Coordinates of C-alpha atoms in Angstrom, one line a residue:
X1 CA -35.3 -131.3 99.2
X2 CA -35.2 -132.4 95.6
X3 CA -38.1 -130.1 94.8
X4 CA -36.3 -127.2 96.4
X5 CA -33.2 -127.9 94.3
X6 CA -35.2 -128.0 91.1
X7 CA -37.0 -124.7 92.0
X8 CA -33.6 -123.1 92.7
X9 CA -32.2 -124.3 89.4
X10 CA -35.2 -122.9 87.5
X11 CA -34.8 -119.5 89.3
X12 CA -31.1 -119.4 88.3
X13 CA -32.0 -120.1 84.7
X14 CA -34.5 -117.3 84.7
X15 CA -32.1 -114.9 86.2
X16 CA -29.3 -115.8 83.7
X17 CA -31.8 -115.5 80.9
X18 CA -32.8 -112.0 82.0
X19 CA -29.2 -111.0 82.4
X20 CA -28.4 -112.3 78.9
X21 CA -31.3 -110.5 77.3
X22 CA -30.3 -107.3 79.1
X23 CA -26.7 -107.7 77.8
X24 CA -27.9 -108.3 74.3
X25 CA -30.2 -105.3 74.4
X26 CA -27.4 -103.2 75.7
X27 CA -25.0 -104.3 73.0
X28 CA -27.7 -103.9 70.4
X29 CA -28.5 -100.3 71.6
X30 CA -24.8 -99.4 71.5
X31 CA -24.5 -100.8 68.0
X32 CA -27.6 -98.8 66.9
X33 CA -30.1 -101.6 66.7
X34 CA -33.8 -101.0 67.3
X35 CA -35.9 -98.0 66.5
X36 CA -33.3 -95.4 67.6
X37 CA -30.6 -96.8 65.2
X38 CA -33.1 -97.0 62.3
X39 CA -34.0 -93.3 62.8
X40 CA -30.3 -92.3 62.9
X41 CA -29.7 -94.3 59.7
X42 CA -32.7 -92.7 58.0
X43 CA -31.6 -89.2 59.2
X44 CA -28.1 -89.8 57.7
X45 CA -29.6 -90.6 54.3
X46 CA -31.9 -87.5 54.3
X47 CA -30.7 -84.7 52.0
X48 CA -29.8 -81.6 53.8
X49 CA -32.2 -78.6 53.5
X50 CA -31.2 -76.3 50.7
X51 CA -30.1 -72.9 52.0
X52 CA -29.4 -70.7 49.0
X53 CA -26.6 -68.2 49.5
X54 CA -26.5 -64.9 47.6
X55 CA -23.0 -63.7 47.1
X56 CA -24.3 -60.2 46.3
X57 CA -26.0 -59.8 49.6
X58 CA -22.7 -59.9 51.5
X59 CA -22.9 -63.5 52.8
X60 CA -19.9 -64.1 55.1
X61 CA -17.2 -66.7 54.7
X62 CA -18.4 -68.2 58.0
X63 CA -21.8 -68.9 56.4
X64 CA -20.2 -70.5 53.4
X65 CA -18.0 -72.6 55.5
X66 CA -20.9 -73.8 57.7
X67 CA -22.7 -75.1 54.6
X68 CA -19.6 -76.7 53.2
X69 CA -18.8 -78.5 56.5
X70 CA -22.2 -80.3 56.1
X71 CA -20.8 -82.1 53.1
X72 CA -17.2 -83.0 54.2
X73 CA -18.3 -86.7 54.8
X74 CA -20.2 -86.9 51.6
X75 CA -19.0 -89.7 49.2
X76 CA -19.1 -87.5 46.1
X77 CA -18.8 -84.0 47.5
X78 CA -16.5 -84.5 50.5
X79 CA -13.2 -83.6 49.0
X80 CA -14.8 -80.6 47.3
X81 CA -16.3 -79.4 50.5
X82 CA -13.0 -79.8 52.3
X83 CA -11.4 -77.7 49.5
X84 CA -13.8 -74.9 50.2
X85 CA -12.9 -74.8 53.9
X86 CA -9.2 -75.1 53.2
X87 CA -9.3 -72.3 50.5
X88 CA -10.8 -69.9 53.0
X89 CA -8.2 -70.8 55.6
X90 CA -5.3 -70.3 53.1
X91 CA -6.7 -67.1 51.7
X92 CA -7.1 -65.5 55.1
X93 CA -3.6 -66.4 56.1
X94 CA -2.2 -64.9 52.8
X95 CA -4.4 -61.8 53.1
X96 CA -3.1 -61.1 56.7
X97 CA 0.5 -61.7 55.8
X98 CA 0.5 -59.6 52.6
X99 CA -1.2 -56.7 54.4
X100 CA 1.4 -57.0 57.2
X101 CA 4.2 -56.9 54.7
X102 CA 2.6 -53.8 53.1
X103 CA 2.4 -52.0 56.4
X104 CA 6.0 -52.7 57.0
X105 CA 7.1 -51.1 53.8
X106 CA 4.5 -48.6 52.8
X107 CA 2.2 -46.0 54.4
X108 CA -1.4 -47.3 54.7
X109 CA -3.5 -45.4 52.2
X110 CA -0.6 -44.5 50.0
X111 CA -0.7 -45.1 46.2
X112 CA 1.6 -48.1 46.5
X113 CA -0.5 -49.5 49.4
X114 CA -3.7 -49.2 47.3
X115 CA -2.0 -50.7 44.3
X116 CA -1.5 -54.0 46.2
X117 CA -4.0 -54.0 49.0
X118 CA -7.0 -53.4 46.7
X119 CA -6.3 -56.4 44.4
X120 CA -5.6 -58.6 47.5
X121 CA -9.0 -57.7 49.0
X122 CA -10.7 -58.2 45.6
X123 CA -9.1 -61.6 45.3
X124 CA -10.4 -62.7 48.7
X125 CA -13.8 -61.4 47.8
X126 CA -13.6 -63.3 44.5
X127 CA -12.8 -66.5 46.4
X128 CA -15.8 -65.9 48.6
X129 CA -18.1 -65.4 45.6
X130 CA -16.8 -68.5 43.8
X131 CA -17.2 -70.5 47.0
X132 CA -20.8 -69.3 47.4
X133 CA -21.5 -70.5 43.9
X134 CA -19.7 -73.8 44.6
X135 CA -21.7 -74.6 47.8
X136 CA -25.0 -73.7 46.1
X137 CA -24.2 -76.2 43.4
X138 CA -23.3 -78.8 46.1
X139 CA -26.6 -78.4 47.7
X140 CA -28.5 -78.9 44.5
X141 CA -26.5 -82.0 43.6
X142 CA -28.1 -85.4 44.4
X143 CA -25.1 -87.2 45.7
X144 CA -26.9 -90.3 46.8
X145 CA -28.4 -90.8 43.3
X146 CA -25.0 -90.1 41.7
X147 CA -23.3 -92.7 43.8
X148 CA -26.1 -95.2 43.1
X149 CA -25.8 -94.7 39.3
X150 CA -22.0 -94.8 39.5
X151 CA -22.1 -98.2 41.3
X152 CA -24.5 -99.6 38.8
X153 CA -22.3 -98.4 35.9
X154 CA -19.2 -100.0 37.4
X155 CA -21.1 -103.2 37.7
X156 CA -22.1 -103.1 34.0
X157 CA -25.7 -102.4 34.7
X158 CA -26.2 -99.2 32.6
X159 CA -25.3 -100.8 29.2
X160 CA -29.0 -101.0 28.2
X161 CA -30.2 -98.0 30.2
X162 CA -29.5 -95.0 28.1
X163 CA -31.6 -92.6 30.1
X164 CA -29.7 -93.4 33.4
X165 CA -26.4 -93.4 31.5
X166 CA -27.2 -89.9 30.3
X167 CA -28.3 -88.7 33.7
X168 CA -24.9 -90.0 35.1
X169 CA -23.1 -88.1 32.4
X170 CA -24.9 -84.9 33.2
X171 CA -24.1 -85.3 36.9
X172 CA -20.4 -85.9 36.1
X173 CA -20.5 -82.7 34.1
X174 CA -21.9 -80.9 37.1
X175 CA -19.0 -82.2 39.2
X176 CA -16.6 -81.0 36.5
X177 CA -18.1 -77.5 36.7
X178 CA -17.6 -77.5 40.5
X179 CA -14.0 -78.5 39.9
X180 CA -13.6 -75.6 37.5
X181 CA -14.8 -73.2 40.1
X182 CA -12.4 -74.6 42.6
X183 CA -9.6 -74.3 40.0
X184 CA -10.4 -70.6 39.7
X185 CA -10.0 -70.2 43.4
X186 CA -6.7 -72.2 43.3
X187 CA -5.4 -69.8 40.6
X188 CA -6.2 -66.8 42.8
X189 CA -4.5 -68.5 45.8
X190 CA -1.4 -69.1 43.6
X191 CA -1.2 -65.4 42.6
X192 CA -1.6 -64.3 46.2
X193 CA 1.3 -66.7 47.1
X194 CA 3.4 -65.3 44.4
X195 CA 2.7 -61.7 45.5
X196 CA 3.5 -62.7 49.1
X197 CA 6.8 -64.1 48.0
X198 CA 7.8 -61.0 46.0
X199 CA 6.8 -58.6 48.7
X200 CA 9.0 -60.5 51.1
X201 CA 12.0 -59.6 48.9
X202 CA 11.2 -55.9 48.8
X203 CA 13.0 -53.2 50.8
X204 CA 11.6 -49.7 51.2
X205 CA 10.2 -48.3 47.9
X206 CA 12.0 -50.9 45.8
X207 CA 8.9 -52.2 44.1
X208 CA 9.8 -54.8 41.5
X209 CA 8.1 -55.1 38.1
X210 CA 7.1 -58.7 39.0
X211 CA 4.8 -57.4 41.7
X212 CA 3.0 -55.1 39.3
X213 CA 2.5 -58.1 36.9
X214 CA 1.2 -60.2 39.7
X215 CA -1.2 -57.5 40.9
X216 CA -2.5 -57.1 37.3
X217 CA -3.0 -60.9 37.0
X218 CA -5.0 -60.9 40.3
X219 CA -7.2 -58.2 38.9
X220 CA -7.8 -60.2 35.7
X221 CA -8.6 -63.4 37.6
X222 CA -10.9 -61.5 40.0
X223 CA -12.8 -60.0 37.1
X224 CA -13.3 -63.6 35.8
X225 CA -15.2 -64.6 38.9
X226 CA -18.5 -63.2 37.5
X227 CA -18.4 -66.1 35.0
X228 CA -19.5 -68.6 37.6
X229 CA -22.2 -66.5 39.3

């Protein structure tokens, strides 16, 4: 009888041990432990394949947005990538609303229609071209290395490493250039918003001088987009 009790106790311990091991394995798998988790971590650290976009070849805004969305969680480029996506959203809303206002007041294809619709379409195309250049620069930017050097600098580790300090400065300059491109897009959006506001005030053929000035400003800003290409 005693031997049977001992055997039963041993069996229970084995079962409990197996259940515990299975529980730990399940928790570990859910947490990303093991080979699967390591592979996922390695994949997250891999740089995305470079897909050069050519603004002159008629690349669509959807293609640009698709590339930008791959960087929205990036530590250095995330906000900039989100700005690209949001810029396209805002520009499309403004374009549709302005053209709707023009249709309400003017005959499509008339001189007044062309005077405003052409700059609006050019502004949206300029935003697309700028955004193409912006995402191309994002793809060429080594965000992981930038963040590594930035952390070392903040810890005081670049004081005697002039080469790395210079590399970090160059990378920051690249980020500043990206911000300048986005700023150009923001200026175009602002002029579109101003034109939308002025057109909302119009009645019939009462075209204010302010709208002419805004249309001219949009043309000038659109011509400046070639600077970034």
